[in-house]
PDB file of N, CA and C in Angstrom:
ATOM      1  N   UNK A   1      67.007 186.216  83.064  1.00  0.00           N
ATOM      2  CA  UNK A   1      67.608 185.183  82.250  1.00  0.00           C
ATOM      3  C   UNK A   1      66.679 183.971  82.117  1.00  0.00           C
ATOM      4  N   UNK A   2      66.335 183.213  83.190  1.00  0.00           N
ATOM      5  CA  UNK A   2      65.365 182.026  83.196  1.00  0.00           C
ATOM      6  C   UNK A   2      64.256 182.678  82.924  1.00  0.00           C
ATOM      7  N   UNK A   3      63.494 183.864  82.963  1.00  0.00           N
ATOM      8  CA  UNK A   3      62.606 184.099  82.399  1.00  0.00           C
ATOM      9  C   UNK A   3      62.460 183.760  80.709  1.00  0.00           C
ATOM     10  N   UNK A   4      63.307 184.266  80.094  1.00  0.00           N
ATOM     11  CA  UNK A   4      63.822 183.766  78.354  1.00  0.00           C
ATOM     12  C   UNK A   4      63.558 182.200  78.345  1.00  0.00           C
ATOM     13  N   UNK A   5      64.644 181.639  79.244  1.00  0.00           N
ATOM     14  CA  UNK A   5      65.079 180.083  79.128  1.00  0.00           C
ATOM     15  C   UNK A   5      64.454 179.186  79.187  1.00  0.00           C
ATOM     16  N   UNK A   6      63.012 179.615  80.204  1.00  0.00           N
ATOM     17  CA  UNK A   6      61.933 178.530  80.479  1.00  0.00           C
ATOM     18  C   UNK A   6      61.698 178.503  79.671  1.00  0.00           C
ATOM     19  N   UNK A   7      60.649 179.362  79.139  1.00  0.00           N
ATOM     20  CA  UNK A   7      59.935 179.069  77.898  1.00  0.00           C
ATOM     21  C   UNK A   7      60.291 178.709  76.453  1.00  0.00           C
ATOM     22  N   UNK A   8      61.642 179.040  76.173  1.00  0.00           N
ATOM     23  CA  UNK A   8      62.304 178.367  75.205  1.00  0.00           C
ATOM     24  C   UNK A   8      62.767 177.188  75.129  1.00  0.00           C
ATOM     25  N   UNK A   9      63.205 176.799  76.497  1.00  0.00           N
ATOM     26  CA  UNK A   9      63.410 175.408  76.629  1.00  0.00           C
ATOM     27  C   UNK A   9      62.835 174.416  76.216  1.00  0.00           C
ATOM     28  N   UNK A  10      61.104 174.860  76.809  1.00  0.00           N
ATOM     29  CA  UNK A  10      60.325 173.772  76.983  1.00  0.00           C
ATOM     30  C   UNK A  10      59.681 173.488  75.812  1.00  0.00           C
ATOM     31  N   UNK A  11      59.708 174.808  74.603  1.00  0.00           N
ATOM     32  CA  UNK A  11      59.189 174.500  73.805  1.00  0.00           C
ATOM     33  C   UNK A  11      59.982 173.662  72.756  1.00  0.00           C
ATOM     34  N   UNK A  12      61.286 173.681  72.778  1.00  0.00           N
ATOM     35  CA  UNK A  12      61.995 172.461  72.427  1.00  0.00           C
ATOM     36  C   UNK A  12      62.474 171.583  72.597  1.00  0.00           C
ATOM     37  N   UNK A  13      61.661 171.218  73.771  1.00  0.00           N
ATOM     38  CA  UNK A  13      61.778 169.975  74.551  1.00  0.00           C
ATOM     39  C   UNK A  13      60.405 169.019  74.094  1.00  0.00           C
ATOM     40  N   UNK A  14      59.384 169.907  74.299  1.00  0.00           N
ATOM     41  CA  UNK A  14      57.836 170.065  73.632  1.00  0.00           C
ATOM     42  C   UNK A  14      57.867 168.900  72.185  1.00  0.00           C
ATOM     43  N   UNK A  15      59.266 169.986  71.886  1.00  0.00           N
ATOM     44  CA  UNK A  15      58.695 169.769  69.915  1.00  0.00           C
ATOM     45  C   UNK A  15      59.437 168.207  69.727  1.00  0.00           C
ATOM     46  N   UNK A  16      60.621 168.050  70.660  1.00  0.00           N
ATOM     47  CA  UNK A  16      61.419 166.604  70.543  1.00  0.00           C
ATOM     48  C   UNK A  16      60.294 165.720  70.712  1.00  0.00           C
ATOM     49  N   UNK A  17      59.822 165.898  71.787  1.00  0.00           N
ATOM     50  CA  UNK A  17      59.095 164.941  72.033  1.00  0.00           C
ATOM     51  C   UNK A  17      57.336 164.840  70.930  1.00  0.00           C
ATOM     52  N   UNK A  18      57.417 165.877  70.229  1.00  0.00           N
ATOM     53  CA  UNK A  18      56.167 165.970  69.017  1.00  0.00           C
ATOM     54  C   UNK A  18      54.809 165.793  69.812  1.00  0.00           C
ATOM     55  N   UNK A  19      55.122 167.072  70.596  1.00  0.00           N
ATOM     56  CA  UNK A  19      53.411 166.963  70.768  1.00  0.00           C
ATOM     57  C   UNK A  19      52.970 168.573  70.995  1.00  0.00           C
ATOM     58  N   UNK A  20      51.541 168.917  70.645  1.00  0.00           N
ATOM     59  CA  UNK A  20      51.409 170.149  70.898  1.00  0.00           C
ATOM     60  C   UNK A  20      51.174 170.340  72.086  1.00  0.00           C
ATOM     61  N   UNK A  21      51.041 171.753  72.224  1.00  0.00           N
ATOM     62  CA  UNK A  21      51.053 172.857  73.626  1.00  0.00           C
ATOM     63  C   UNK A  21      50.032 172.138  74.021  1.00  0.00           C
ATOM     64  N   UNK A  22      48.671 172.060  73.500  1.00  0.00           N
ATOM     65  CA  UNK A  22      47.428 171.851  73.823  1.00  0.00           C
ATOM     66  C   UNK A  22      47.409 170.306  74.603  1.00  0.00           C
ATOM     67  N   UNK A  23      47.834 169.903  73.470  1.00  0.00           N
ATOM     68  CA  UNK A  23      48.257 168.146  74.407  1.00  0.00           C
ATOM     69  C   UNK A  23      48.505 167.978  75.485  1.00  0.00           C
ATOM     70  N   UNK A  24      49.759 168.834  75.408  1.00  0.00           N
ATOM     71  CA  UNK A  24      50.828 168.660  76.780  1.00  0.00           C
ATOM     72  C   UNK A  24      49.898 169.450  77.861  1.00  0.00           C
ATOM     73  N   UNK A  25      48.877 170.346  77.736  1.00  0.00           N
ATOM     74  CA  UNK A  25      48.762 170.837  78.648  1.00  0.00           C
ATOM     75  C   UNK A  25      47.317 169.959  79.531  1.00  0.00           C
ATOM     76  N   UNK A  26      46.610 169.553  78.388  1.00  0.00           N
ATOM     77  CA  UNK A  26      45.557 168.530  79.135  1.00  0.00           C
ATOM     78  C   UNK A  26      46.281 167.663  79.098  1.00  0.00           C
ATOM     79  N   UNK A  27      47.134 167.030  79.255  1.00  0.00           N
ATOM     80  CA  UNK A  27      47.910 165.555  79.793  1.00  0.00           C
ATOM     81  C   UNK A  27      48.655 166.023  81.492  1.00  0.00           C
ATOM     82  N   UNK A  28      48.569 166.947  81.657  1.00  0.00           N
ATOM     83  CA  UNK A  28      49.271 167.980  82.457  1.00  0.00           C
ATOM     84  C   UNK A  28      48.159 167.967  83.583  1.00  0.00           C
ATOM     85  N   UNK A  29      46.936 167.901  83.418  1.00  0.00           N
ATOM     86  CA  UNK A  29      45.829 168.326  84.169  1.00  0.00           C
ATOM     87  C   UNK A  29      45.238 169.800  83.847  1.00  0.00           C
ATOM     88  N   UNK A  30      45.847 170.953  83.059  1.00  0.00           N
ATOM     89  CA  UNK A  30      45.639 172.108  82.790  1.00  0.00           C
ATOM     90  C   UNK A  30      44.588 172.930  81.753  1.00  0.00           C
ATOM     91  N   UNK A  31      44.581 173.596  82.262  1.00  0.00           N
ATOM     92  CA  UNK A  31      43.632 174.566  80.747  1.00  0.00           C
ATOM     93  C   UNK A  31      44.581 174.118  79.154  1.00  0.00           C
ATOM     94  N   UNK A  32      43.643 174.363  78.503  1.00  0.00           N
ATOM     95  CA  UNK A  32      44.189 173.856  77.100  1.00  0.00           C
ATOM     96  C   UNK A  32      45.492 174.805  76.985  1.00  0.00           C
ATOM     97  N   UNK A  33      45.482 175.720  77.076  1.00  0.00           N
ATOM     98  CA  UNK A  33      46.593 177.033  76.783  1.00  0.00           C
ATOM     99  C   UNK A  33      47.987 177.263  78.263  1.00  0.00           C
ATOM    100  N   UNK A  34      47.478 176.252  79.117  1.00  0.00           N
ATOM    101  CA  UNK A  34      48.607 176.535  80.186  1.00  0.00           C
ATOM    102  C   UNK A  34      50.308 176.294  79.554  1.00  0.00           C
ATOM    103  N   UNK A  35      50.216 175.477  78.456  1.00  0.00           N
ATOM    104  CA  UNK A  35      51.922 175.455  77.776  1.00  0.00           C
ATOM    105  C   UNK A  35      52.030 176.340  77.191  1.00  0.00           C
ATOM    106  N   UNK A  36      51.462 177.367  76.484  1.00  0.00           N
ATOM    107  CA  UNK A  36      51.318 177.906  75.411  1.00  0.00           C
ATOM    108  C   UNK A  36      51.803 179.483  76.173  1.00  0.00           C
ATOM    109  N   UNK A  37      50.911 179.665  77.507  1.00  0.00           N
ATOM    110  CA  UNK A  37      50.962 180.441  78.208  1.00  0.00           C
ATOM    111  C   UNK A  37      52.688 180.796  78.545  1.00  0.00           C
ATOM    112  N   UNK A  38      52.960 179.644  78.888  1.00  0.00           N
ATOM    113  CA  UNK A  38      54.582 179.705  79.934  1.00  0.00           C
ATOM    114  C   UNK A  38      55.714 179.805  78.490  1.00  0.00           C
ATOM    115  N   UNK A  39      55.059 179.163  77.042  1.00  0.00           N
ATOM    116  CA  UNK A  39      55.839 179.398  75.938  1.00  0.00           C
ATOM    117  C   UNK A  39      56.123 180.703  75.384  1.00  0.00           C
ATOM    118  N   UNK A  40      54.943 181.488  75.491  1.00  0.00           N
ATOM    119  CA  UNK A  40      54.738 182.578  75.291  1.00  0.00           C
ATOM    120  C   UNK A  40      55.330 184.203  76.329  1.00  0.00           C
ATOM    121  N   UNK A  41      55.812 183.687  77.173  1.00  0.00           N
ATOM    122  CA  UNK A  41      55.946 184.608  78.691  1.00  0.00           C
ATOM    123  C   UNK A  41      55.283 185.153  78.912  1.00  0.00           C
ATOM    124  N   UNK A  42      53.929 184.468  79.390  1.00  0.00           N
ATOM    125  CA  UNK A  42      52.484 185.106  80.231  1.00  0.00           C
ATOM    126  C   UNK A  42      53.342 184.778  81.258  1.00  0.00           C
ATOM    127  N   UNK A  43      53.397 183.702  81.719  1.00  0.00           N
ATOM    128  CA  UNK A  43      53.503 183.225  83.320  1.00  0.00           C
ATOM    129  C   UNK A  43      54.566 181.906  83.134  1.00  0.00           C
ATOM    130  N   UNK A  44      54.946 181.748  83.994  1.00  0.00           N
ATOM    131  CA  UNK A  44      55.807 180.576  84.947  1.00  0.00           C
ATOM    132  C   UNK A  44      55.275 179.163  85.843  1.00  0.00           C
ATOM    133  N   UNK A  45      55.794 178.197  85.461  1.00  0.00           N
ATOM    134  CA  UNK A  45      54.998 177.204  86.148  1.00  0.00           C
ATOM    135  C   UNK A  45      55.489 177.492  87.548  1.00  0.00           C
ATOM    136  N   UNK A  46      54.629 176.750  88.552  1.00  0.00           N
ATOM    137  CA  UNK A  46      55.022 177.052  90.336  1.00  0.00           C
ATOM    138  C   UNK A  46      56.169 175.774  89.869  1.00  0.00           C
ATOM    139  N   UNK A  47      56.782 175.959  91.230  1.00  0.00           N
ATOM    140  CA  UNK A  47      57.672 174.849  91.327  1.00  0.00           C
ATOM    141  C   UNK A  47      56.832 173.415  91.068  1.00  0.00           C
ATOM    142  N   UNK A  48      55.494 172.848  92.019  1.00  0.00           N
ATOM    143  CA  UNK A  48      55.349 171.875  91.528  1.00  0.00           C
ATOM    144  C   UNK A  48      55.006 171.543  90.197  1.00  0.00           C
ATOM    145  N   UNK A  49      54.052 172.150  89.711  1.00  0.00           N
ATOM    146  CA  UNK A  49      53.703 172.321  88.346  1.00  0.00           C
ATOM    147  C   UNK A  49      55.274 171.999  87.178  1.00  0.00           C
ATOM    148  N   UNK A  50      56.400 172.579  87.686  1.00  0.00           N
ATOM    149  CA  UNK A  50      58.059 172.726  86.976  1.00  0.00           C
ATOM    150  C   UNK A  50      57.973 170.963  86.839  1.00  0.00           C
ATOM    151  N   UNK A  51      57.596 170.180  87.932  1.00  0.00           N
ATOM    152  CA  UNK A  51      58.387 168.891  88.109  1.00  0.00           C
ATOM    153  C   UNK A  51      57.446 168.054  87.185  1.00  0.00           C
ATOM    154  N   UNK A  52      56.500 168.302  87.137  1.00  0.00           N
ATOM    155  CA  UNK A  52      55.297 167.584  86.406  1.00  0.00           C
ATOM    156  C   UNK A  52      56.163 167.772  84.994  1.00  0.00           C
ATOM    157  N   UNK A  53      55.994 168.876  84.559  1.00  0.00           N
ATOM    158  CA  UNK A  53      56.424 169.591  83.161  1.00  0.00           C
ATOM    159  C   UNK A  53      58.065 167.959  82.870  1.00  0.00           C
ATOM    160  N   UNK A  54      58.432 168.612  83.920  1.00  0.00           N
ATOM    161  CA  UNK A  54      59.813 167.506  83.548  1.00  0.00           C
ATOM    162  C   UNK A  54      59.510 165.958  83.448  1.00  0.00           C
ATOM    163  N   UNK A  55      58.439 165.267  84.509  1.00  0.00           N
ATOM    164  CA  UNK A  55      58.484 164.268  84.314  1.00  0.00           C
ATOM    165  C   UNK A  55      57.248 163.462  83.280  1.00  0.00           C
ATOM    166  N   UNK A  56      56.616 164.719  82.530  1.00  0.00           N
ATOM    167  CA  UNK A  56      56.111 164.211  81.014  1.00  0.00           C
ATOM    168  C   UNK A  56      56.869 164.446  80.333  1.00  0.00           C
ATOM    169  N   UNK A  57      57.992 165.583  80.498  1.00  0.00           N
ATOM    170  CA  UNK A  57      59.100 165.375  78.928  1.00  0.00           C
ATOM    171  C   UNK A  57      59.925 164.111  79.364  1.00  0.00           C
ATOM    172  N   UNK A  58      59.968 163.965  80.540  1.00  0.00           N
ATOM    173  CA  UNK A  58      61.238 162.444  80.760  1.00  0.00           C
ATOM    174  C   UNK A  58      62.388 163.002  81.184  1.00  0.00           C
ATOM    175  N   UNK A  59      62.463 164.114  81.466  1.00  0.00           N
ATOM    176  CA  UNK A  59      64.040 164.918  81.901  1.00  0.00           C
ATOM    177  C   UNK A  59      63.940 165.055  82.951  1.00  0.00           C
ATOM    178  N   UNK A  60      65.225 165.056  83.682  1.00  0.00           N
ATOM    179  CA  UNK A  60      64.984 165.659  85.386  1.00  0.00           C
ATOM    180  C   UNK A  60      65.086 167.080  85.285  1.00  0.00           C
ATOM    181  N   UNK A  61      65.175 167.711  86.211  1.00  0.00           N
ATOM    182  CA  UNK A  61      65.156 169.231  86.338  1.00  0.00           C
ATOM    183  C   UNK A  61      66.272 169.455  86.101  1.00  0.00           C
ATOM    184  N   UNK A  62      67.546 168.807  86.374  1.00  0.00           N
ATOM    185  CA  UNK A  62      68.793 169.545  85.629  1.00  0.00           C
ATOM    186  C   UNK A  62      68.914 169.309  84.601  1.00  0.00           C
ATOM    187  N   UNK A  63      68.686 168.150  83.627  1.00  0.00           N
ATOM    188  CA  UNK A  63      68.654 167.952  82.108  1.00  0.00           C
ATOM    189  C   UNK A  63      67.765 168.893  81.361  1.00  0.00           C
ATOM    190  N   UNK A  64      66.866 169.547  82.019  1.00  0.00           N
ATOM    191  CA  UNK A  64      65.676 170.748  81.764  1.00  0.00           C
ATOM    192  C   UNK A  64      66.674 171.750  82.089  1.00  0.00           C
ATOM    193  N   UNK A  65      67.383 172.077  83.069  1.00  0.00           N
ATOM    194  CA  UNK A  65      68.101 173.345  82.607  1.00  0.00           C
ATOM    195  C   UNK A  65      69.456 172.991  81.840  1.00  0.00           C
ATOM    196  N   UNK A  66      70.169 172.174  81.422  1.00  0.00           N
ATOM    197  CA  UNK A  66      71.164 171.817  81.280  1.00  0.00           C
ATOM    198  C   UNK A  66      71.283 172.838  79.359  1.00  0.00           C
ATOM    199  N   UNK A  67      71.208 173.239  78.827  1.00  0.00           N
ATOM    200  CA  UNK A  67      71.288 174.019  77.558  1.00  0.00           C
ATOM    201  C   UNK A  67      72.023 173.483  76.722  1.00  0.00           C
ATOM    202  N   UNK A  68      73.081 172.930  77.175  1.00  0.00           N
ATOM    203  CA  UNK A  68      74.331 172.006  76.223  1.00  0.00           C
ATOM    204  C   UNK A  68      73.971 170.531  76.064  1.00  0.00           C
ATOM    205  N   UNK A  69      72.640 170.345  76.651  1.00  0.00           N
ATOM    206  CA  UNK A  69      72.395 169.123  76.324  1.00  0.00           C
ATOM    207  C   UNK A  69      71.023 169.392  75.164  1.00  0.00           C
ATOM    208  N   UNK A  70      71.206 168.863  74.406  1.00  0.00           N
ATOM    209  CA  UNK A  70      69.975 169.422  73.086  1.00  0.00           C
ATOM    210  C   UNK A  70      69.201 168.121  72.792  1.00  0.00           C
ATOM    211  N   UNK A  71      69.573 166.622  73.317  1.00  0.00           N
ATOM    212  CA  UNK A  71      68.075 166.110  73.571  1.00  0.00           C
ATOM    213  C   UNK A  71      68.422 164.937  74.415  1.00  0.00           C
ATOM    214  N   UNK A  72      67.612 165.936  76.162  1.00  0.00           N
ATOM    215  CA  UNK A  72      68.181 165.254  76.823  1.00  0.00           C
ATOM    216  C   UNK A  72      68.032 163.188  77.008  1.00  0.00           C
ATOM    217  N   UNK A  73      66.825 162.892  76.141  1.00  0.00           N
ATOM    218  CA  UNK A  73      66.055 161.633  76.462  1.00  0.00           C
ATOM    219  C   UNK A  73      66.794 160.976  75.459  1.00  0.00           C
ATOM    220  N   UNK A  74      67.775 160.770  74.493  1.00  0.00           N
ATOM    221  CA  UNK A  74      68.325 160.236  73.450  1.00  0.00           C
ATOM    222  C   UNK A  74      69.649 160.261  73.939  1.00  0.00           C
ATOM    223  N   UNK A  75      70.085 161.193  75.048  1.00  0.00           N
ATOM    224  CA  UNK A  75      71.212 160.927  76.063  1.00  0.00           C
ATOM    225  C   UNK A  75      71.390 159.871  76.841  1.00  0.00           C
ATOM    226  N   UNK A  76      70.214 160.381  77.955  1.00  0.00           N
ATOM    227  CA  UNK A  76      69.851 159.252  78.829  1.00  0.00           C
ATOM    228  C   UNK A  76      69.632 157.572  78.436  1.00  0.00           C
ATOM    229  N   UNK A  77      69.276 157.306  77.444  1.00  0.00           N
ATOM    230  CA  UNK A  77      68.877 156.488  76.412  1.00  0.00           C
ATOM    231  C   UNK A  77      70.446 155.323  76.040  1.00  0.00           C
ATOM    232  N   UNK A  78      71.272 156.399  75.482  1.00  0.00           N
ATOM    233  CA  UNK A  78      72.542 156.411  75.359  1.00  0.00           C
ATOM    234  C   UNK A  78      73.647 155.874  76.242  1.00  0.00           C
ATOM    235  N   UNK A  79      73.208 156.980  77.657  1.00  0.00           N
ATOM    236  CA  UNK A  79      74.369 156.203  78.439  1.00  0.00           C
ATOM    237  C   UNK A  79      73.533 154.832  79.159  1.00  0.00           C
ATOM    238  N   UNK A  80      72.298 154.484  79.314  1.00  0.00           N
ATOM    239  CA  UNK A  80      71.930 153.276  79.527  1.00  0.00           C
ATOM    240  C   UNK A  80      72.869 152.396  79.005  1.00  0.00           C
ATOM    241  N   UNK A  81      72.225 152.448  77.811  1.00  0.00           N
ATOM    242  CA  UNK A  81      72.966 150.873  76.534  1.00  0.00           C
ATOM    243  C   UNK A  81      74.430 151.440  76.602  1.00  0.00           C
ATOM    244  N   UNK A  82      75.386 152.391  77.080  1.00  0.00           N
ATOM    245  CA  UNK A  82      76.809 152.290  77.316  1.00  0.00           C
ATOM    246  C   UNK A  82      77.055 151.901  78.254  1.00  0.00           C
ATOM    247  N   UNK A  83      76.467 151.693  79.281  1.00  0.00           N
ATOM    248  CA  UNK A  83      76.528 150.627  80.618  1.00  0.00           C
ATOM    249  C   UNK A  83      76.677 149.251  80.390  1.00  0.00           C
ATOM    250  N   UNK A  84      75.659 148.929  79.099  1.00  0.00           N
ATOM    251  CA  UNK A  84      75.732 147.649  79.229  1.00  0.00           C
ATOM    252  C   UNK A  84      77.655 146.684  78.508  1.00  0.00           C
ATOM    253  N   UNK A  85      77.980 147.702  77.563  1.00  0.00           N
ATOM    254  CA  UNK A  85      79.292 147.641  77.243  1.00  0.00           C
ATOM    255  C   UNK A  85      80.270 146.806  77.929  1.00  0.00           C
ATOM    256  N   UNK A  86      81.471 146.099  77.420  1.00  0.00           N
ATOM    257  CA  UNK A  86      82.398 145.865  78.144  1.00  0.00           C
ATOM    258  C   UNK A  86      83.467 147.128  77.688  1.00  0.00           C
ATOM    259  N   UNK A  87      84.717 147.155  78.190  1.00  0.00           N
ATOM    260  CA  UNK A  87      85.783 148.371  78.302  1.00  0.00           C
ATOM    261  C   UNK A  87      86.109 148.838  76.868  1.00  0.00           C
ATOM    262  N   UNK A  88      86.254 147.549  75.936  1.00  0.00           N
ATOM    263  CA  UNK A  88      86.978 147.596  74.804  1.00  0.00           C
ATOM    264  C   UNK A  88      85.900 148.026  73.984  1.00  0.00           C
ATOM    265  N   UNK A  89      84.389 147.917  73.757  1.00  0.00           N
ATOM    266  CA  UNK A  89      83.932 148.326  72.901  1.00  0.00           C
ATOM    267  C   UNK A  89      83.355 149.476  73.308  1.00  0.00           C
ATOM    268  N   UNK A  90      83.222 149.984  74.501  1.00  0.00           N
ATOM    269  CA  UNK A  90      83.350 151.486  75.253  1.00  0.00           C
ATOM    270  C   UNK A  90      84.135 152.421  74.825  1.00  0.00           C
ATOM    271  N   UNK A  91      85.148 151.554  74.243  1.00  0.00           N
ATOM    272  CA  UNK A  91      86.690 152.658  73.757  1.00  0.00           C
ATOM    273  C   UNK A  91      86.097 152.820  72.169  1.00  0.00           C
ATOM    274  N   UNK A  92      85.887 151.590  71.599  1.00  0.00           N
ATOM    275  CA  UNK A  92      85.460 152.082  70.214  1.00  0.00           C
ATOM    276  C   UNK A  92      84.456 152.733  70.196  1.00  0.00           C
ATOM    277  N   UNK A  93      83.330 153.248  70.913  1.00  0.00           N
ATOM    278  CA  UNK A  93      81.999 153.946  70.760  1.00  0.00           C
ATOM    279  C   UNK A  93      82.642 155.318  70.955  1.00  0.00           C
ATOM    280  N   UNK A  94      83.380 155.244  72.014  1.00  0.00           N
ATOM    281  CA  UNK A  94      84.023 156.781  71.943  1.00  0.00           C
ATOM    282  C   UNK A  94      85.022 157.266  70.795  1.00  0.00           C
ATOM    283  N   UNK A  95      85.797 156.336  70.512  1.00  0.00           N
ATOM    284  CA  UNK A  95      86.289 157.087  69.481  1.00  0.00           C
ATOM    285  C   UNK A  95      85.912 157.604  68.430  1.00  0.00           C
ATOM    286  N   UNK A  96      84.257 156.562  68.187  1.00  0.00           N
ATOM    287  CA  UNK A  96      83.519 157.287  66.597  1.00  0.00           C
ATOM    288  C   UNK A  96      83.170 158.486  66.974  1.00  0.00           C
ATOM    289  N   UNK A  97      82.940 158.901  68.697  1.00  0.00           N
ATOM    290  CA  UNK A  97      82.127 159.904  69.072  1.00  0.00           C
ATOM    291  C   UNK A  97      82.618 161.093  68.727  1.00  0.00           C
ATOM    292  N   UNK A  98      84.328 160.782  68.883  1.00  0.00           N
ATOM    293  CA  UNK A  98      85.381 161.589  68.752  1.00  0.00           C
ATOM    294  C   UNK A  98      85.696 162.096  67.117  1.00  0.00           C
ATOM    295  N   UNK A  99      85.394 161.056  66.668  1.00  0.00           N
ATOM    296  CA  UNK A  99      85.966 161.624  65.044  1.00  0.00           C
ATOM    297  C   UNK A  99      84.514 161.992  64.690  1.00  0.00           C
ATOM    298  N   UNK A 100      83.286 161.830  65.062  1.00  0.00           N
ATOM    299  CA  UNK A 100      82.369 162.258  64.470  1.00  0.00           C
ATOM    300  C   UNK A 100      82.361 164.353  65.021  1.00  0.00           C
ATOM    301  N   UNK A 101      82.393 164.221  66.118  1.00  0.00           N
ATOM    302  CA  UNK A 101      82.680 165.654  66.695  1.00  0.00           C
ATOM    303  C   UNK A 101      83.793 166.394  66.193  1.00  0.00           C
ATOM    304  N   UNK A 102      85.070 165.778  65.685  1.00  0.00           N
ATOM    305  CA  UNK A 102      85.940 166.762  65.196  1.00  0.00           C
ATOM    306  C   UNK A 102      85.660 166.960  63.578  1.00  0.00           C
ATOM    307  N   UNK A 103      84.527 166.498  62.967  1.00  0.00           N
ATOM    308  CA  UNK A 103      84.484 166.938  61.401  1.00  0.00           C
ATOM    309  C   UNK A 103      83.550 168.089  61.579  1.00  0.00           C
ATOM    310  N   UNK A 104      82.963 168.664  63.140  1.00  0.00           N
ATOM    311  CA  UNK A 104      82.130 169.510  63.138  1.00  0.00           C
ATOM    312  C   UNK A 104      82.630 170.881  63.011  1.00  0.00           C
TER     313      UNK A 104
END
């Protein structure tokens, strides 16, 4: 299963963030083709190599496996500035959230 998931993941995690394989992989410390590699299912990053991967996309490792979240950094982003909220306009942000989700 995570064999599929890695590499699909990352490559649309990759593309949110708009940068190529090649980029990501010398920003990484790696051979030009090490993203391309794990996109492709040559190989698997080691665990440390996994955490690096996450903390140039900006996700933690569960927002990297999380699947129902489709971009996790515009989340995170999100519930920041809903922190800063008081109660009442917390209630109105949710409710657009709400009528925007039920025309789906």
């Amino acid at each position: 299963m995570y064999e599929d998931f890695v590499p699909e993941r990352l490559a649309k995690l990759r593309a949110l963030k708009g940068v190529s394989a090649r980029d990501m992989s010398l920003s990484l410390g790696q051979a030009n083709n090490y993203v391309n590699n794990i996109e492709n299912k040559k190989s698997l990053p080691a665990m440390q190599s996994f955490f690096y991967i996450c903390e140039y996309l900006g996700v933690t490792p569960q927002e990297f496996f999380d699947e129902g979240n489709a971009c996790p950094q515009t989340l995170q982003e999100f519930i920041t500035e809903a922190k800063k909220l008081d109660s009442k306009s917390m209630e109105y942000i949710l409710g657009i959230m709400k009528e925007l989700n039920s025309k789906r």
